[in-house]
């Protein structure tokens, strides 16, 4: 009697990284699972899911894969797995699917590793928009060409200060106070200081 005729059960191997094998024929018995294939890697702690003909599912955790090399042409390479049968709560916990949504500058996930790097990202759209609004307001004001050039230089200095890892509010406030006196400039300036 060939071994393939004894393989009546349908199983899938669920790896710890979430991958799932194709459905395969095996023999599920009380002492373990026999899988007459060598083209699938089964490792300790993998999950074996048996799909029964009545629609039910059983989940087992692999304790020992029990891989055996074939004996000539009569017995092919195969697995004689030792397993632990998981109850429904354990099986659902073991099969859980986790989705990570990651976004933003320097976003990453360290899976089973330690990241000791330091990353500095200073992105503040409100701050850059406020600096652009300050430049536009200076250009809108009725100032001489020389006054506009000097005021734009001050705004450039404010922008450079804001690009620092720790910008100084005192310096930025002093630079804003050196700009031409106008209510619009004062309100934009106070907004910039509050964003630091």
Tab-separated table of C-alpha atoms in Angstrom:
chain	number	residue	atom	x	y	z
A	1	UNK	CA	0.000	0.000	0.000
A	2	UNK	CA	1.638	3.315	-1.078
A	3	UNK	CA	2.071	6.054	1.534
A	4	UNK	CA	0.113	8.569	-0.547
A	5	UNK	CA	-3.097	6.596	-0.027
A	6	UNK	CA	-2.771	7.093	3.759
A	7	UNK	CA	-2.425	10.884	3.449
A	8	UNK	CA	-6.131	11.810	3.679
A	9	UNK	CA	-5.918	14.980	5.831
A	10	UNK	CA	-5.393	18.507	4.475
A	11	UNK	CA	-2.868	20.676	6.345
A	12	UNK	CA	-1.084	23.992	5.953
A	13	UNK	CA	2.148	25.133	7.605
A	14	UNK	CA	1.975	28.635	9.125
A	15	UNK	CA	5.407	30.182	9.647
A	16	UNK	CA	6.166	32.728	12.376
A	17	UNK	CA	6.684	35.459	9.735
A	18	UNK	CA	3.059	35.086	8.632
A	19	UNK	CA	3.627	33.055	5.470
A	20	UNK	CA	1.377	30.100	4.849
A	21	UNK	CA	2.181	27.036	2.760
A	22	UNK	CA	-0.097	25.576	0.140
A	23	UNK	CA	-2.596	22.982	1.274
A	24	UNK	CA	-0.904	19.553	1.483
A	25	UNK	CA	-1.996	15.975	2.103
A	26	UNK	CA	-0.817	14.464	5.380
A	27	UNK	CA	-1.841	11.910	7.968
A	28	UNK	CA	-2.976	13.469	11.262
A	29	UNK	CA	-2.916	10.961	14.107
A	30	UNK	CA	-3.089	11.174	17.893
A	31	UNK	CA	0.692	10.756	18.206
A	32	UNK	CA	1.633	13.275	15.523
A	33	UNK	CA	1.404	14.284	11.883
A	34	UNK	CA	3.062	12.423	9.038
A	35	UNK	CA	3.906	14.512	5.992
A	36	UNK	CA	5.463	12.607	3.108
A	37	UNK	CA	7.139	15.641	1.547
A	38	UNK	CA	10.631	17.071	1.824
A	39	UNK	CA	10.095	20.217	-0.258
A	40	UNK	CA	8.510	22.103	2.678
A	41	UNK	CA	10.542	23.371	5.630
A	42	UNK	CA	8.884	22.672	8.984
A	43	UNK	CA	10.594	24.118	12.067
A	44	UNK	CA	9.913	24.064	15.813
A	45	UNK	CA	7.138	26.513	16.843
A	46	UNK	CA	5.616	26.574	13.351
A	47	UNK	CA	1.870	26.072	13.379
A	48	UNK	CA	0.115	23.299	11.496
A	49	UNK	CA	-3.489	23.975	10.623
A	50	UNK	CA	-5.683	21.030	9.696
A	51	UNK	CA	-8.756	21.799	7.605
A	52	UNK	CA	-11.374	19.119	8.191
A	53	UNK	CA	-14.011	18.032	5.676
A	54	UNK	CA	-16.784	19.298	7.988
A	55	UNK	CA	-15.372	22.857	7.785
A	56	UNK	CA	-13.695	22.777	11.206
A	57	UNK	CA	-10.056	23.612	11.839
A	58	UNK	CA	-7.506	22.249	14.280
A	59	UNK	CA	-4.281	24.040	15.078
A	60	UNK	CA	-1.103	22.366	16.323
A	61	UNK	CA	2.223	23.815	17.408
A	62	UNK	CA	5.289	21.929	16.178
A	63	UNK	CA	7.446	20.717	19.061
A	64	UNK	CA	9.789	18.551	16.967
A	65	UNK	CA	9.576	18.492	13.151
A	66	UNK	CA	11.034	14.954	13.081
A	67	UNK	CA	12.469	15.105	9.572
A	68	UNK	CA	13.684	11.729	8.277
A	69	UNK	CA	15.721	11.159	5.148
A	70	UNK	CA	14.286	8.595	2.785
A	71	UNK	CA	15.338	4.955	2.795
A	72	UNK	CA	16.185	4.164	-0.790
A	73	UNK	CA	13.242	4.389	-3.169
A	74	UNK	CA	10.792	2.602	-0.890
A	75	UNK	CA	10.356	5.341	1.733
A	76	UNK	CA	10.729	8.958	0.629
A	77	UNK	CA	12.091	11.740	2.853
A	78	UNK	CA	9.328	12.810	5.224
A	79	UNK	CA	8.301	14.402	8.522
A	80	UNK	CA	7.042	12.603	11.631
A	81	UNK	CA	6.068	15.670	13.644
A	82	UNK	CA	5.580	15.796	17.386
A	83	UNK	CA	2.996	18.441	18.199
A	84	UNK	CA	1.019	20.206	20.848
A	85	UNK	CA	-2.651	20.640	20.039
A	86	UNK	CA	-3.804	24.189	20.695
A	87	UNK	CA	-7.250	25.006	22.062
A	88	UNK	CA	-9.349	27.643	20.324
A	89	UNK	CA	-8.134	30.642	22.413
A	90	UNK	CA	-4.497	29.573	22.081
A	91	UNK	CA	-4.880	28.988	18.329
A	92	UNK	CA	-6.474	32.395	17.730
A	93	UNK	CA	-3.709	34.079	19.723
A	94	UNK	CA	-0.984	32.160	17.847
A	95	UNK	CA	-2.448	32.890	14.391
A	96	UNK	CA	-3.024	36.587	15.027
A	97	UNK	CA	-2.277	38.944	12.178
A	98	UNK	CA	-0.642	42.244	13.042
A	99	UNK	CA	-0.630	45.154	10.637
A	100	UNK	CA	1.785	48.023	11.230
A	101	UNK	CA	1.086	51.344	9.545
A	102	UNK	CA	4.206	53.478	9.618
A	103	UNK	CA	4.679	56.921	8.183
A	104	UNK	CA	6.790	60.012	8.591
A	105	UNK	CA	10.465	60.860	8.259
A	106	UNK	CA	12.878	58.101	9.293
A	107	UNK	CA	9.979	55.745	10.080
A	108	UNK	CA	10.985	52.141	10.646
A	109	UNK	CA	10.314	49.021	12.672
A	110	UNK	CA	12.999	47.049	14.439
A	111	UNK	CA	11.825	43.472	14.707
A	112	UNK	CA	13.786	41.451	17.275
A	113	UNK	CA	16.642	43.949	17.168
A	114	UNK	CA	17.847	47.032	18.977
A	115	UNK	CA	18.235	50.369	17.233
A	116	UNK	CA	20.741	52.627	18.979
A	117	UNK	CA	20.795	55.318	16.308
A	118	UNK	CA	19.872	58.951	16.878
A	119	UNK	CA	17.733	60.646	14.297
A	120	UNK	CA	16.901	64.320	14.269
A	121	UNK	CA	14.107	65.489	12.052
A	122	UNK	CA	12.927	69.027	12.459
A	123	UNK	CA	9.934	69.542	10.233
A	124	UNK	CA	7.477	72.208	11.181
A	125	UNK	CA	5.286	73.256	8.284
A	126	UNK	CA	3.571	75.940	10.368
A	127	UNK	CA	6.942	77.505	11.123
A	128	UNK	CA	8.117	77.536	7.501
A	129	UNK	CA	4.728	78.890	6.365
A	130	UNK	CA	4.960	81.653	8.973
A	131	UNK	CA	8.439	82.635	7.783
A	132	UNK	CA	7.165	82.780	4.183
A	133	UNK	CA	4.225	84.899	5.361
A	134	UNK	CA	6.688	87.237	7.112
A	135	UNK	CA	8.672	87.653	3.874
A	136	UNK	CA	5.489	88.318	1.910
A	137	UNK	CA	4.360	90.906	4.472
A	138	UNK	CA	7.695	92.731	4.288
A	139	UNK	CA	7.418	92.852	0.491
A	140	UNK	CA	3.862	94.158	0.804
A	141	UNK	CA	4.766	97.014	3.151
A	142	UNK	CA	5.685	100.409	1.703
A	143	UNK	CA	9.386	100.362	2.510
A	144	UNK	CA	12.408	101.669	0.632
A	145	UNK	CA	14.444	99.139	-1.332
A	146	UNK	CA	17.236	99.326	1.256
A	147	UNK	CA	14.791	98.769	4.163
A	148	UNK	CA	13.254	95.771	2.389
A	149	UNK	CA	16.693	94.215	1.742
A	150	UNK	CA	17.692	94.670	5.392
A	151	UNK	CA	14.377	93.256	6.612
A	152	UNK	CA	14.677	90.207	4.312
A	153	UNK	CA	18.214	89.611	5.661
A	154	UNK	CA	16.778	89.593	9.190
A	155	UNK	CA	14.060	87.125	8.126
A	156	UNK	CA	16.774	84.910	6.560
A	157	UNK	CA	18.619	84.996	9.905
A	158	UNK	CA	15.377	84.012	11.678
A	159	UNK	CA	14.938	81.144	9.236
A	160	UNK	CA	18.511	79.916	9.838
A	161	UNK	CA	17.979	80.077	13.608
A	162	UNK	CA	14.767	78.037	13.225
A	163	UNK	CA	16.655	75.329	11.321
A	164	UNK	CA	18.868	74.659	14.372
A	165	UNK	CA	18.143	71.586	16.459
A	166	UNK	CA	17.340	73.854	19.423
A	167	UNK	CA	16.536	77.342	18.135
A	168	UNK	CA	16.896	80.181	20.643
A	169	UNK	CA	13.628	81.993	21.333
A	170	UNK	CA	15.594	84.969	22.705
A	171	UNK	CA	17.588	85.375	19.479
A	172	UNK	CA	14.522	84.919	17.260
A	173	UNK	CA	12.525	87.392	19.369
A	174	UNK	CA	15.362	89.954	19.164
A	175	UNK	CA	15.546	89.530	15.382
A	176	UNK	CA	11.766	89.948	15.051
A	177	UNK	CA	11.912	93.135	17.172
A	178	UNK	CA	14.505	94.562	14.760
A	179	UNK	CA	12.051	94.311	11.836
A	180	UNK	CA	10.047	97.363	10.711
A	181	UNK	CA	7.185	98.180	13.066
A	182	UNK	CA	3.845	96.941	11.745
A	183	UNK	CA	0.951	95.139	13.413
A	184	UNK	CA	0.995	92.323	10.841
A	185	UNK	CA	4.735	91.731	11.330
A	186	UNK	CA	4.307	91.725	15.117
A	187	UNK	CA	1.516	89.121	14.976
A	188	UNK	CA	3.429	86.849	12.564
A	189	UNK	CA	6.551	87.284	14.718
A	190	UNK	CA	4.740	86.293	17.899
A	191	UNK	CA	3.365	83.225	16.068
A	192	UNK	CA	6.907	82.219	15.032
A	193	UNK	CA	8.174	82.556	18.607
A	194	UNK	CA	5.255	80.489	19.929
A	195	UNK	CA	6.011	77.695	17.427
A	196	UNK	CA	9.584	77.295	18.685
